[in-house]
Short mmCIF file of C-alpha atoms and ligand atoms in Angstrom, two decimals:
data_model
loop_
_atom_site.label_atom_id
_atom_site.label_comp_id
_atom_site.label_asym_id
_atom_site.label_seq_id
_atom_site.Cartn_x
_atom_site.Cartn_y
_atom_site.Cartn_z
CA MET K 1095 35.18 35.43 21.35
CA LYS K 1096 31.76 34.57 23.11
CA LYS K 1097 31.40 31.02 23.66
CA THR K 1098 28.31 29.11 22.24
CA ASN K 1099 25.07 28.18 24.80
CA ILE K 1100 24.44 24.57 24.78
CA LEU K 1101 21.03 23.44 26.35
CA LEU K 1102 20.94 19.93 27.19
CA ILE K 1103 17.44 18.60 27.63
CA TYR K 1104 17.29 14.97 29.37
CA THR K 1105 13.92 13.41 28.93
CA GLY K 1106 15.17 9.83 30.20
CA GLY K 1107 16.67 6.75 28.72
CA THR K 1108 19.48 4.65 29.76
CA ILE K 1109 22.18 6.93 29.69
CA GLY K 1110 20.62 8.24 32.60
CA MET K 1111 19.65 5.36 34.03
CA VAL K 1112 21.02 3.31 37.51
CA LYS K 1113 20.14 -0.51 38.32
CA ASP K 1114 16.98 -0.85 41.30
CA TYR K 1115 18.56 -2.28 43.68
CA ASP K 1116 16.06 -4.83 44.73
CA SER K 1117 14.94 -5.75 41.32
CA GLY K 1118 18.07 -5.05 39.07
CA ALA K 1119 15.99 -3.56 36.51
CA LEU K 1120 17.49 -0.20 35.03
CA LYS K 1121 15.34 2.77 35.97
CA ALA K 1122 15.64 6.59 35.54
CA PHE K 1123 17.57 8.61 37.68
CA ASN K 1124 18.01 12.54 38.70
CA PHE K 1125 20.26 13.92 35.66
CA LYS K 1126 21.81 16.75 37.52
CA LYS K 1127 23.20 14.26 39.95
CA LEU K 1128 25.12 12.16 37.19
CA LEU K 1129 25.90 15.08 34.99
CA LYS K 1130 28.24 16.10 38.06
CA ASN K 1131 29.99 12.94 37.56
CA ILE K 1132 31.42 14.04 33.88
CA PRO K 1133 34.17 16.29 34.78
CA GLU K 1134 34.93 16.14 31.14
CA LEU K 1135 32.01 18.48 30.02
CA GLU K 1136 33.99 21.41 32.06
CA GLN K 1137 36.54 20.96 29.12
CA LEU K 1138 34.61 22.01 26.58
CA ASP K 1139 34.99 25.15 24.72
CA CYS K 1140 30.92 26.20 25.02
CA HIS K 1141 28.88 26.74 27.93
CA ILE K 1142 26.20 24.54 29.23
CA ASP K 1143 22.61 24.70 30.57
CA SER K 1144 20.50 21.86 31.41
CA VAL K 1145 16.84 21.10 32.00
CA SER K 1146 15.50 17.40 32.90
CA PHE K 1147 11.80 16.27 32.49
CA LYS K 1148 10.89 16.39 35.97
CA ASN K 1149 9.73 12.46 35.75
CA PRO K 1150 12.49 11.57 33.31
CA ILE K 1151 10.73 8.14 31.29
CA ASP K 1152 12.38 5.15 29.12
CA SER K 1153 11.89 6.16 25.86
CA SER K 1154 9.16 3.30 25.33
CA ASN K 1155 6.19 5.14 27.29
CA ILE K 1156 7.00 8.27 25.33
CA ASN K 1157 4.08 10.21 23.88
CA THR K 1158 2.92 13.28 22.02
CA ASP K 1159 2.57 15.47 24.88
CA HIS K 1160 6.50 14.70 25.75
CA TRP K 1161 6.98 15.94 22.04
CA ILE K 1162 5.53 19.03 22.72
CA ASP K 1163 7.22 19.10 26.47
CA ILE K 1164 10.21 18.96 23.91
CA ALA K 1165 9.32 21.57 21.77
CA SER K 1166 8.00 23.79 24.22
CA ILE K 1167 11.41 24.00 26.09
CA ILE K 1168 12.81 24.52 22.53
CA GLU K 1169 10.63 27.11 22.15
CA SER K 1170 11.43 29.47 25.37
CA HIS K 1171 15.36 28.95 25.09
CA TYR K 1172 15.52 29.33 21.59
CA GLU K 1173 16.80 33.07 21.55
CA SER K 1174 19.28 32.40 24.21
CA HIS K 1175 20.87 29.11 23.28
CA ASP K 1176 22.61 28.18 20.19
CA GLY K 1177 21.84 24.44 20.17
CA PHE K 1178 19.96 21.68 21.65
CA VAL K 1179 21.38 18.15 22.91
CA VAL K 1180 18.52 16.12 24.30
CA LEU K 1181 18.89 13.11 25.69
CA HIS K 1182 16.46 10.31 25.26
CA GLY K 1183 16.12 7.05 25.21
CA SER K 1184 16.80 4.98 21.71
CA ASP K 1185 13.86 2.95 22.02
CA THR K 1186 11.80 5.40 19.92
CA MET K 1187 14.32 8.31 19.37
CA SER K 1188 13.46 7.79 15.70
CA TYR K 1189 9.85 8.80 16.08
CA SER K 1190 10.80 11.62 18.73
CA ALA K 1191 13.55 12.74 16.59
CA SER K 1192 10.97 12.66 13.12
CA ALA K 1193 8.15 14.21 14.83
CA LEU K 1194 10.27 17.11 16.32
CA SER K 1195 11.79 17.60 12.76
CA TYR K 1196 7.87 18.63 12.08
CA MET K 1197 7.15 20.48 15.12
CA LEU K 1198 10.21 23.04 14.97
CA GLU K 1199 8.93 25.07 11.94
CA ASN K 1200 12.12 27.46 10.50
CA LEU K 1201 14.73 25.58 12.66
CA ALA K 1202 17.68 27.09 12.20
CA LYS K 1203 19.44 26.19 14.94
CA PRO K 1204 21.25 21.90 15.91
CA VAL K 1205 18.70 19.70 18.01
CA ILE K 1206 20.90 16.67 18.51
CA PHE K 1207 19.12 13.85 19.95
CA THR K 1208 21.23 11.24 21.57
CA GLY K 1209 21.24 8.48 24.28
CA SER K 1210 23.23 5.54 24.62
CA GLN K 1211 23.00 1.88 24.84
CA LEU K 1212 24.52 1.50 28.82
CA PRO K 1213 24.49 3.90 31.32
CA ILE K 1214 26.94 6.82 31.68
CA GLY K 1215 27.89 5.38 35.07
CA ASP K 1216 29.26 1.55 33.52
CA LEU K 1217 32.36 1.02 32.95
CA ARG K 1218 31.89 0.64 29.61
CA THR K 1219 29.29 2.90 28.60
CA ASP K 1220 29.50 4.51 25.34
CA ALA K 1221 26.97 7.39 26.96
CA LYS K 1222 30.16 9.82 27.16
CA GLU K 1223 31.10 9.39 23.92
CA ASN K 1224 27.74 10.00 22.25
CA LEU K 1225 27.31 13.14 24.91
CA ILE K 1226 30.31 14.84 24.31
CA THR K 1227 30.38 14.72 20.64
CA SER K 1228 26.67 15.35 20.32
CA ILE K 1229 27.71 18.89 22.60
CA GLN K 1230 30.29 19.38 19.62
CA ILE K 1231 28.49 19.41 17.10
CA ALA K 1232 25.83 21.20 18.71
CA ALA K 1233 28.39 23.69 19.31
CA LEU K 1234 29.81 23.85 15.43
CA GLN K 1235 29.57 27.46 14.28
CA LYS K 1236 30.58 28.76 10.82
CA LYS K 1237 30.95 32.67 10.27
CA GLY K 1238 28.76 33.14 13.15
CA LYS K 1239 26.13 30.75 12.17
CA ALA K 1240 25.19 27.23 12.56
CA VAL K 1241 26.62 24.53 11.10
CA ILE K 1242 23.90 22.15 11.66
CA GLN K 1243 20.30 23.75 11.11
CA GLU K 1244 18.40 20.59 11.61
CA VAL K 1245 17.21 17.70 14.14
CA GLY K 1246 20.04 14.86 14.10
CA LEU K 1247 20.75 11.53 15.95
CA TYR K 1248 23.91 11.25 16.76
CA PHE K 1249 24.84 7.71 18.01
CA GLU K 1250 28.10 5.29 17.73
CA TYR K 1251 30.29 8.03 15.70
CA LYS K 1252 27.78 9.37 13.33
CA LEU K 1253 25.61 11.98 13.23
CA TYR K 1254 22.44 11.38 11.26
CA ARG K 1255 19.81 13.08 9.59
CA GLY K 1256 16.75 12.52 12.46
CA ASN K 1257 14.02 11.62 10.30
CA ARG K 1258 15.62 9.42 8.11
CA THR K 1259 16.57 6.89 10.88
CA THR K 1260 15.83 3.53 12.65
CA LYS K 1261 16.90 1.63 15.52
CA ILE K 1262 18.32 -1.47 13.83
CA ASN K 1263 20.08 -3.33 16.81
CA ALA K 1264 19.02 -3.39 20.77
CA GLU K 1265 22.81 -4.76 21.80
CA HIS K 1266 25.37 -2.83 19.80
CA PHE K 1267 26.34 0.56 20.53
CA GLU K 1268 25.82 1.34 16.51
CA ALA K 1269 22.20 1.12 17.26
CA PHE K 1270 20.79 3.20 14.38
CA ALA K 1271 20.81 3.02 10.92
CA SER K 1272 20.12 5.69 8.12
CA LEU K 1273 19.83 3.79 4.61
CA ASN K 1274 18.34 6.22 2.74
CA HIS K 1275 20.34 9.08 3.67
CA PRO K 1276 24.13 9.41 4.43
CA PRO K 1277 25.62 10.59 7.45
CA LEU K 1278 25.83 14.48 8.01
CA VAL K 1279 28.82 14.33 10.48
CA GLU K 1280 31.38 11.13 11.01
CA SER K 1281 33.36 12.03 13.98
CA GLY K 1282 37.35 10.32 14.00
CA VAL K 1283 40.42 12.33 15.38
CA HIS K 1284 38.55 15.02 13.58
CA LEU K 1285 34.61 15.94 12.81
CA LYS K 1286 33.82 15.29 9.37
CA VAL K 1287 30.68 17.40 7.92
CA TYR K 1288 29.30 16.74 4.91
CA ASP K 1289 28.20 19.80 3.85
CA GLU K 1290 26.61 18.35 0.68
CA TYR K 1291 24.38 16.36 2.73
CA LEU K 1292 23.01 18.51 4.87
CA ALA K 1293 19.91 20.65 5.16
CA PRO K 1294 19.74 23.69 3.23
CA LYS K 1295 20.48 26.79 5.20
CA LYS K 1296 17.48 28.66 6.15
CA ARG K 1297 16.30 32.27 5.30
CA LYS K 1298 15.48 34.73 7.89
CA ARG K 1299 12.05 33.08 8.31
CA LYS K 1300 11.02 33.28 11.72
CA PHE K 1301 10.94 29.99 13.78
CA PHE K 1302 8.14 28.73 15.79
CA VAL K 1303 6.46 25.29 17.11
CA ARG K 1304 3.49 23.35 15.56
CA LYS K 1305 2.35 21.59 18.83
CA SER K 1306 -1.28 20.39 17.59
CA LEU K 1307 -0.59 16.29 16.77
CA ASP K 1308 -3.35 14.16 15.75
CA ASN K 1309 -2.88 10.58 16.74
CA ASN K 1310 -5.87 8.94 15.09
CA VAL K 1311 -3.31 6.86 13.21
CA ALA K 1312 -2.02 3.39 12.65
CA ILE K 1313 0.52 1.26 11.19
CA LEU K 1314 -0.37 -2.21 9.74
CA LYS K 1315 2.40 -4.43 8.38
CA LEU K 1316 1.45 -6.96 6.01
CA PHE K 1317 2.52 -10.34 6.30
CA PRO K 1318 1.78 -13.76 4.26
CA GLY K 1319 -1.37 -15.06 5.14
CA PHE K 1320 -3.03 -11.78 6.31
CA ASN K 1321 -6.39 -11.83 6.54
CA GLN K 1322 -9.37 -9.64 6.00
CA ASN K 1323 -10.80 -9.50 9.40
CA LEU K 1324 -7.78 -7.62 10.72
CA LEU K 1325 -7.99 -5.53 7.84
CA LYS K 1326 -11.41 -4.71 9.06
CA SER K 1327 -10.90 -4.20 12.20
CA VAL K 1328 -8.10 -1.98 11.59
CA LEU K 1329 -9.84 0.33 9.20
CA GLU K 1330 -13.06 -0.06 11.59
CA THR K 1331 -10.62 2.06 14.02
CA PRO K 1332 -13.40 4.52 15.80
CA ASN K 1333 -12.03 8.09 14.45
CA LEU K 1334 -8.88 6.39 12.35
CA LYS K 1335 -7.84 9.14 10.02
CA ALA K 1336 -4.86 8.12 8.32
CA LEU K 1337 -3.04 4.36 7.69
CA VAL K 1338 0.84 3.51 7.29
CA LEU K 1339 0.27 0.64 5.29
CA GLU K 1340 3.62 -1.54 5.39
CA THR K 1341 4.22 -3.35 2.21
CA TYR K 1342 6.35 -5.68 0.95
CA GLY K 1343 9.15 -4.35 -0.85
CA ALA K 1344 8.82 -1.93 -3.39
CA GLY K 1345 5.71 -1.42 -2.41
CA ASN K 1346 3.90 -4.32 -3.23
CA ALA K 1347 0.64 -6.38 -1.53
CA PRO K 1348 -1.40 -9.32 -2.72
CA THR K 1349 -3.73 -8.98 -5.27
CA GLU K 1350 -6.70 -10.33 -3.42
CA SER K 1351 -9.89 -8.76 -5.05
CA TRP K 1352 -10.94 -8.36 -1.05
CA LEU K 1353 -8.26 -6.67 0.41
CA ILE K 1354 -8.45 -3.91 -2.67
CA ALA K 1355 -12.33 -3.78 -1.91
CA GLU K 1356 -11.43 -2.69 1.33
CA LEU K 1357 -8.75 -0.40 1.11
CA LYS K 1358 -10.96 1.65 -1.59
CA THR K 1359 -14.19 1.56 0.71
CA ALA K 1360 -11.73 3.25 3.09
CA ILE K 1361 -10.67 5.84 1.08
CA LYS K 1362 -13.51 6.70 -0.06
CA LYS K 1363 -14.88 7.26 3.47
CA GLY K 1364 -11.80 9.61 3.70
CA LEU K 1365 -9.09 7.62 5.19
CA HIS K 1366 -5.75 8.60 4.30
CA ILE K 1367 -3.52 5.73 3.24
CA VAL K 1368 0.57 5.51 2.97
CA ASN K 1369 2.30 2.85 1.03
CA VAL K 1370 5.78 2.27 2.89
CA THR K 1371 8.13 -0.86 2.29
CA GLN K 1372 8.71 -2.96 5.24
CA CYS K 1373 12.53 -2.57 3.68
CA SER K 1374 14.99 -0.54 5.94
CA GLY K 1375 16.38 0.87 2.84
CA GLY K 1376 14.68 1.76 -0.98
CA SER K 1377 11.65 2.68 -1.86
CA VAL K 1378 8.01 2.58 -2.70
CA ILE K 1379 7.83 1.92 -6.52
CA MET K 1380 4.26 1.82 -7.44
CA GLY K 1381 3.06 0.30 -10.50
CA GLN K 1382 6.77 -1.17 -10.71
CA TYR K 1383 5.01 -4.55 -10.43
CA GLU K 1384 1.59 -6.08 -11.30
CA THR K 1385 1.32 -6.15 -7.30
CA SER K 1386 1.36 -2.48 -6.65
CA GLU K 1387 -1.11 -1.09 -9.74
CA GLN K 1388 -4.29 -2.02 -7.95
CA LEU K 1389 -2.74 0.51 -5.10
CA GLN K 1390 -1.76 3.05 -7.59
CA LYS K 1391 -4.87 3.13 -9.10
CA LEU K 1392 -6.53 3.68 -5.84
CA GLN K 1393 -4.68 7.08 -5.26
CA ILE K 1394 -2.74 6.05 -2.36
CA ILE K 1395 0.09 7.90 -1.02
CA ASN K 1396 2.97 7.25 -2.20
CA GLY K 1397 5.25 7.02 0.64
CA LYS K 1398 8.42 6.49 -1.37
CA ASP K 1399 11.57 6.51 0.70
CA ILE K 1400 10.13 7.71 4.07
CA THR K 1401 10.83 5.02 6.67
CA THR K 1402 7.92 4.04 8.91
CA GLU K 1403 9.09 6.37 12.30
CA ALA K 1404 8.83 9.20 9.76
CA ALA K 1405 5.74 8.36 8.11
CA ILE K 1406 3.82 7.51 11.05
CA THR K 1407 4.70 11.30 12.56
CA LYS K 1408 4.15 13.29 9.33
CA LEU K 1409 0.83 12.03 9.41
CA MET K 1410 0.09 13.04 13.61
CA TYR K 1411 1.86 16.52 12.04
CA LEU K 1412 -0.32 16.81 8.65
CA LEU K 1413 -3.61 15.60 10.43
CA GLY K 1414 -2.66 18.40 13.20
CA SER K 1415 -2.47 21.02 10.70
CA ASN K 1416 -5.43 20.77 9.29
CA ILE K 1417 -4.01 20.56 5.77
CA SER K 1418 -7.40 20.22 3.49
CA SER K 1419 -8.12 16.24 2.26
CA LYS K 1420 -7.92 17.49 -1.52
CA THR K 1421 -4.03 18.98 -1.08
CA PHE K 1422 -3.24 15.98 1.72
CA LYS K 1423 -1.67 13.37 -0.69
CA THR K 1424 0.36 15.82 -2.65
CA ILE K 1425 1.41 17.34 0.83
CA PHE K 1426 2.49 14.04 2.11
CA GLU K 1427 4.43 12.99 -1.25
CA THR K 1428 6.52 16.14 -0.80
CA SER K 1429 9.57 16.74 1.25
CA LEU K 1430 8.98 18.96 4.53
CA ARG K 1431 11.90 18.28 5.90
CA GLY K 1432 14.54 16.19 3.90
CA GLU K 1433 12.73 12.98 5.19
CA MET K 1434 11.70 11.39 2.08
CA GLN K 1435 13.24 12.04 -1.96
N1 LIG X 2883 14.49 1.23 27.31
C1 LIG X 2883 15.59 2.24 27.07
C2 LIG X 2883 14.94 3.57 26.26
O1 LIG X 2883 14.41 3.44 25.20
C3 LIG X 2883 16.41 2.30 26.00
C4 LIG X 2883 17.34 3.11 25.82
O2 LIG X 2883 17.30 4.39 26.63
O3 LIG X 2883 18.68 2.80 25.04
O4 LIG X 2883 14.68 4.25 27.26
#
């Protein structure tokens, strides 16, 4: 039987970092050299190729151009490879996995983001398990078709839907959570695939990549004591087209008249505002409390149970796709890649 072809895409992150001799800080290193130090990869039952960013980065430096780079690499290897593993720093991995989930239209192959909390050369590293299992998951096939046909994120024994994840811990090996969607695969003695939670299999629609993202967007998190000047200065940001408003609990905000008036004026001027909860789990339910009734009346977009990471990248993607302002709210409130209810 033909071996599956997997492409490893190294963008940077702790997984491939080494300690700077002088300062002791971790910095990106030539991944090809490091790969040679993982003889375990030879034992896997698939063929592995790798591509690396010319200048690997700490993922705190990631921007929309890097997402286009990752998407373009996948695009140019889509026919020749059966699955993709993207090695990426964990800090912004949930943003990147969310962005890629929108950019890769009609994706019918696995794209698995992974990384690690300790460098691959470290004695106690979590990198080897994350890397090896991600490759095995990307290589899973059933009746000649990929088992996973979406963008996932694998960390510490669990594969999640990428656009459902959030980094929740800067120290633990279990760095990610997906509170509003269960894991797609769990790794124990066996790989347990939860078919019922996977994205539906794709009909034969042509795969293509959307490379236009608009980053005229912002995130504003409410806090008690939040004042009008701050709100005004954000809403008056030149060229701002969309805002993720991180509200309390089930989508609640203060009922102060200045807040509602400022939001109303901004919406009138054409700003798209999405209500997303600050909680890591659960959903916005506009109108459940008096404190969200006004937002509902303003026709603010309901972010339901979407994460902030998936919301901000969805805005960039929809703005880049030139969706008309009439349909913007309806399209945002529709689940495009399983990112919301
Ligand atoms: N700062 C690193 C990064 O995100 C952390 C990691 O790799 O997990 O690139």
